[in-house]
Amino acid sequence: MPDYTIIDTATAYIGPDVRIGAGSVIKPNTTLEGKTEIGENCVIGPNSIITDSRINDGVSVLMSVLNGAVVGKGTKIGPFSYLRPGAVIGEDVRIGDFVEIKNSIIGDGTSIAHLTYVGDTDVGKNVNFGCGTVTVNYDGIKKHRNTVEDGAFIGCNTNLIAPVKVGKNAYTAAGSTVTHDVPENALAVARAKQQNLEGWVTKKRKKD
């Protein structure tokens, strides 16, 4: 008898080359295929597909797709996350809903909680990504790489136009489009100054 638990054998598919560690739980509607390795005391699913990935001990994967990824101990994935080939996730990381990671290294303790794309980026430890962050890694011809160093704070709706480096403990202001390196401990503000055009709506309606 296996020393792991499959909640519903009728809806779980476990490929012949998959390895699952002791104490792990495979929830319904989950597919494990290819050379996937699941560590000990993991919770996988429901509604997840994991292909050719290595999942270390104590990881949870909820309603997510992983393909060619490596996930460190104690990390939480999902719901609705997508880890593409080359995603290397550290320990005790939070990858939340509607987050996509591609060909990137994510350091221990980092939080990417929701609505974010991280592609071709080296991310340090204990970094926080606000929602709506995009690493703009493709110029139409070539892919370029970003670096975000330890302790950085990426504000909501930041665009990081590769190649840029955000230094240790640096911040980016929400809504910024960052095109130049951000020094250590600095705040990058890269957004247009707000203007309020008084009476604009009334004038437009009269014109229409």
Short mmCIF file of C-alpha atoms in Angstrom, two decimals:
data_model
loop_
_atom_site.label_atom_id
_atom_site.label_comp_id
_atom_site.label_asym_id
_atom_site.label_seq_id
_atom_site.Cartn_x
_atom_site.Cartn_y
_atom_site.Cartn_z
CA MET A 1 0.00 0.00 0.00
CA PRO A 2 1.27 3.52 -0.80
CA ASP A 3 2.14 5.76 2.13
CA TYR A 4 0.33 8.70 0.53
CA THR A 5 -3.40 9.35 0.07
CA ILE A 6 -5.46 9.71 -3.12
CA ILE A 7 -8.84 11.13 -2.14
CA ASP A 8 -10.67 9.97 -5.27
CA THR A 9 -8.93 7.38 -7.43
CA ALA A 10 -11.62 7.76 -10.10
CA THR A 11 -10.67 11.36 -10.87
CA ALA A 12 -6.91 11.40 -10.23
CA TYR A 13 -4.41 10.38 -12.91
CA ILE A 14 -0.94 9.38 -11.72
CA GLY A 15 1.57 8.63 -14.49
CA PRO A 16 3.82 5.58 -14.30
CA ASP A 17 6.99 7.61 -13.74
CA VAL A 18 5.56 9.87 -11.03
CA ARG A 19 6.97 9.61 -7.51
CA ILE A 20 4.98 10.72 -4.44
CA GLY A 21 6.40 11.10 -0.94
CA ALA A 22 5.01 9.85 2.34
CA GLY A 23 2.14 11.74 3.91
CA SER A 24 1.15 13.61 0.77
CA VAL A 25 -2.50 13.99 -0.25
CA ILE A 26 -3.69 14.01 -3.86
CA LYS A 27 -7.09 15.64 -4.15
CA PRO A 28 -9.75 15.04 -6.84
CA ASN A 29 -9.39 16.04 -10.51
CA THR A 30 -5.61 16.13 -10.35
CA THR A 31 -3.21 14.92 -13.05
CA LEU A 32 0.44 14.10 -12.29
CA GLU A 33 2.42 13.12 -15.35
CA GLY A 34 5.87 12.84 -16.87
CA LYS A 35 8.84 12.72 -14.50
CA THR A 36 7.03 14.59 -11.73
CA GLU A 37 8.27 14.15 -8.16
CA ILE A 38 6.10 15.08 -5.20
CA GLY A 39 7.80 15.38 -1.81
CA GLU A 40 6.52 14.43 1.61
CA ASN A 41 3.48 15.99 3.32
CA CYS A 42 2.31 17.89 0.27
CA VAL A 43 -1.28 18.72 -0.62
CA ILE A 44 -1.85 18.61 -4.37
CA GLY A 45 -5.15 19.70 -5.91
CA PRO A 46 -7.97 19.68 -6.41
CA ASN A 47 -8.11 20.54 -10.11
CA SER A 48 -4.37 20.69 -10.75
CA ILE A 49 -2.10 19.48 -13.56
CA ILE A 50 1.59 18.93 -12.84
CA THR A 51 3.97 17.79 -15.57
CA ASP A 52 7.72 17.08 -15.36
CA SER A 53 8.06 19.10 -12.15
CA ARG A 54 9.79 18.63 -8.80
CA ILE A 55 7.72 19.56 -5.76
CA ASN A 56 9.58 19.54 -2.46
CA ASP A 57 8.25 18.73 1.02
CA GLY A 58 5.31 20.55 2.54
CA VAL A 59 4.12 22.28 -0.62
CA SER A 60 0.47 22.96 -1.44
CA VAL A 61 -0.77 23.31 -5.02
CA LEU A 62 -4.38 24.42 -5.37
CA MET A 63 -6.17 24.54 -8.75
CA SER A 64 -3.00 25.30 -10.70
CA VAL A 65 -0.89 24.16 -13.67
CA LEU A 66 2.83 23.42 -13.36
CA ASN A 67 4.98 22.39 -16.29
CA GLY A 68 8.72 21.90 -15.92
CA ALA A 69 8.86 23.76 -12.61
CA VAL A 70 10.77 23.30 -9.36
CA VAL A 71 9.07 24.31 -6.11
CA GLY A 72 10.87 24.64 -2.77
CA LYS A 73 9.78 23.46 0.65
CA GLY A 74 6.76 25.00 2.32
CA THR A 75 5.67 27.04 -0.69
CA LYS A 76 2.01 27.68 -1.47
CA ILE A 77 0.85 27.71 -5.09
CA GLY A 78 -2.56 28.84 -6.30
CA PRO A 79 -5.35 28.99 -6.86
CA PHE A 80 -5.16 29.57 -10.62
CA SER A 81 -1.37 29.87 -10.86
CA TYR A 82 0.61 28.87 -13.95
CA LEU A 83 4.26 27.84 -13.57
CA ARG A 84 5.89 27.38 -16.95
CA PRO A 85 9.21 25.72 -17.87
CA GLY A 86 12.21 27.17 -16.08
CA ALA A 87 10.25 28.41 -13.09
CA VAL A 88 12.38 27.76 -10.00
CA ILE A 89 10.51 28.72 -6.84
CA GLY A 90 12.28 28.96 -3.48
CA GLU A 91 11.14 27.96 -0.02
CA ASP A 92 8.17 29.50 1.82
CA VAL A 93 7.11 31.47 -1.25
CA ARG A 94 3.54 32.56 -1.96
CA ILE A 95 2.41 32.30 -5.59
CA GLY A 96 -1.23 33.32 -5.64
CA ASP A 97 -4.21 33.60 -7.95
CA PHE A 98 -3.72 34.48 -11.62
CA VAL A 99 0.07 34.58 -11.35
CA GLU A 100 2.22 33.29 -14.20
CA ILE A 101 5.92 32.50 -13.78
CA LYS A 102 8.17 31.63 -16.74
CA ASN A 103 11.92 30.96 -16.85
CA SER A 104 12.45 32.81 -13.58
CA ILE A 105 14.11 32.22 -10.23
CA ILE A 106 12.04 33.29 -7.21
CA GLY A 107 13.93 33.60 -3.91
CA ASP A 108 12.88 32.30 -0.51
CA GLY A 109 10.11 34.11 1.31
CA THR A 110 8.96 36.13 -1.69
CA SER A 111 5.26 36.92 -2.16
CA ILE A 112 3.61 37.20 -5.57
CA ALA A 113 0.04 37.11 -4.39
CA HIS A 114 -2.10 37.89 -7.43
CA LEU A 115 -2.54 39.13 -10.99
CA THR A 116 1.14 39.22 -11.94
CA TYR A 117 3.41 38.01 -14.75
CA VAL A 118 7.06 37.28 -13.98
CA GLY A 119 9.05 36.14 -17.01
CA ASP A 120 12.82 35.89 -17.52
CA THR A 121 13.52 37.46 -14.14
CA ASP A 122 15.87 36.74 -11.23
CA VAL A 123 14.06 37.59 -7.99
CA GLY A 124 15.78 37.66 -4.61
CA LYS A 125 14.56 36.78 -1.15
CA ASN A 126 11.64 38.40 0.69
CA VAL A 127 10.46 40.45 -2.28
CA ASN A 128 6.86 41.65 -2.46
CA PHE A 129 5.09 42.01 -5.80
CA GLY A 130 1.93 44.11 -5.78
CA CYS A 131 -1.00 43.03 -7.93
CA GLY A 132 -0.90 43.84 -11.61
CA THR A 133 2.90 43.77 -11.93
CA VAL A 134 4.27 42.83 -15.34
CA THR A 135 7.86 42.07 -16.29
CA VAL A 136 8.00 43.34 -19.86
CA ASN A 137 10.59 40.93 -21.18
CA TYR A 138 9.99 40.83 -24.96
CA ASP A 139 10.72 43.69 -27.34
CA GLY A 140 9.27 41.92 -30.37
CA ILE A 141 12.60 40.44 -31.41
CA LYS A 142 14.51 39.31 -28.32
CA LYS A 143 13.75 38.31 -24.74
CA HIS A 144 15.51 40.33 -22.02
CA ARG A 145 16.05 39.62 -18.36
CA ASN A 146 15.18 41.61 -15.21
CA THR A 147 16.71 41.43 -11.74
CA VAL A 148 14.84 42.21 -8.52
CA GLU A 149 17.11 42.02 -5.48
CA ASP A 150 16.43 40.98 -1.87
CA GLY A 151 13.79 42.88 0.07
CA ALA A 152 12.50 44.95 -2.84
CA PHE A 153 8.87 46.10 -2.88
CA ILE A 154 7.20 46.28 -6.28
CA GLY A 155 4.12 48.49 -6.14
CA CYS A 156 0.80 47.55 -7.75
CA ASN A 157 0.56 47.91 -11.53
CA THR A 158 4.30 48.33 -12.05
CA ASN A 159 5.79 47.55 -15.45
CA LEU A 160 9.44 46.50 -15.32
CA ILE A 161 10.80 47.06 -18.85
CA ALA A 162 13.67 44.61 -19.26
CA PRO A 163 16.54 44.78 -18.82
CA VAL A 164 16.31 46.64 -15.52
CA LYS A 165 17.55 45.95 -12.01
CA VAL A 166 15.65 46.88 -8.86
CA GLY A 167 18.19 47.06 -6.04
CA LYS A 168 18.03 45.71 -2.51
CA ASN A 169 15.18 47.10 -0.40
CA ALA A 170 14.17 49.47 -3.20
CA TYR A 171 10.55 50.41 -3.88
CA THR A 172 8.61 51.15 -7.04
CA ALA A 173 5.59 53.42 -6.72
CA ALA A 174 2.24 51.98 -7.78
CA GLY A 175 1.48 52.59 -11.43
CA SER A 176 5.10 53.11 -12.46
CA THR A 177 6.68 52.04 -15.74
CA VAL A 178 10.31 51.44 -14.83
CA THR A 179 12.83 51.73 -17.68
CA HIS A 180 16.05 52.41 -15.72
CA ASP A 181 17.77 50.64 -12.83
CA VAL A 182 16.51 51.49 -9.34
CA PRO A 183 19.34 51.89 -6.79
CA GLU A 184 19.38 50.12 -3.45
CA ASN A 185 17.00 51.69 -0.90
CA ALA A 186 15.57 54.10 -3.51
CA LEU A 187 11.96 54.79 -4.50
CA ALA A 188 11.26 54.81 -8.24
CA VAL A 189 8.32 56.97 -9.33
CA ALA A 190 7.68 56.71 -13.06
CA ARG A 191 4.19 57.94 -13.86
CA ALA A 192 2.61 61.03 -15.38
CA LYS A 193 1.46 63.85 -13.13
CA GLN A 194 -2.32 63.77 -12.60
CA GLN A 195 -4.38 66.55 -14.13
CA ASN A 196 -8.05 67.20 -13.36
CA LEU A 197 -9.89 69.00 -16.16
CA GLU A 198 -12.73 70.74 -14.37
CA GLY A 199 -16.08 70.64 -16.18
CA TRP A 200 -14.79 68.36 -18.95
CA VAL A 201 -17.74 65.93 -18.73
CA THR A 202 -20.34 68.68 -18.89
CA LYS A 203 -18.71 70.26 -21.93
CA LYS A 204 -18.42 66.88 -23.68
CA ARG A 205 -22.09 66.06 -23.11
CA LYS A 206 -23.20 69.43 -24.48
CA LYS A 207 -21.01 68.91 -27.54
CA ASP A 208 -22.38 65.42 -28.13
#
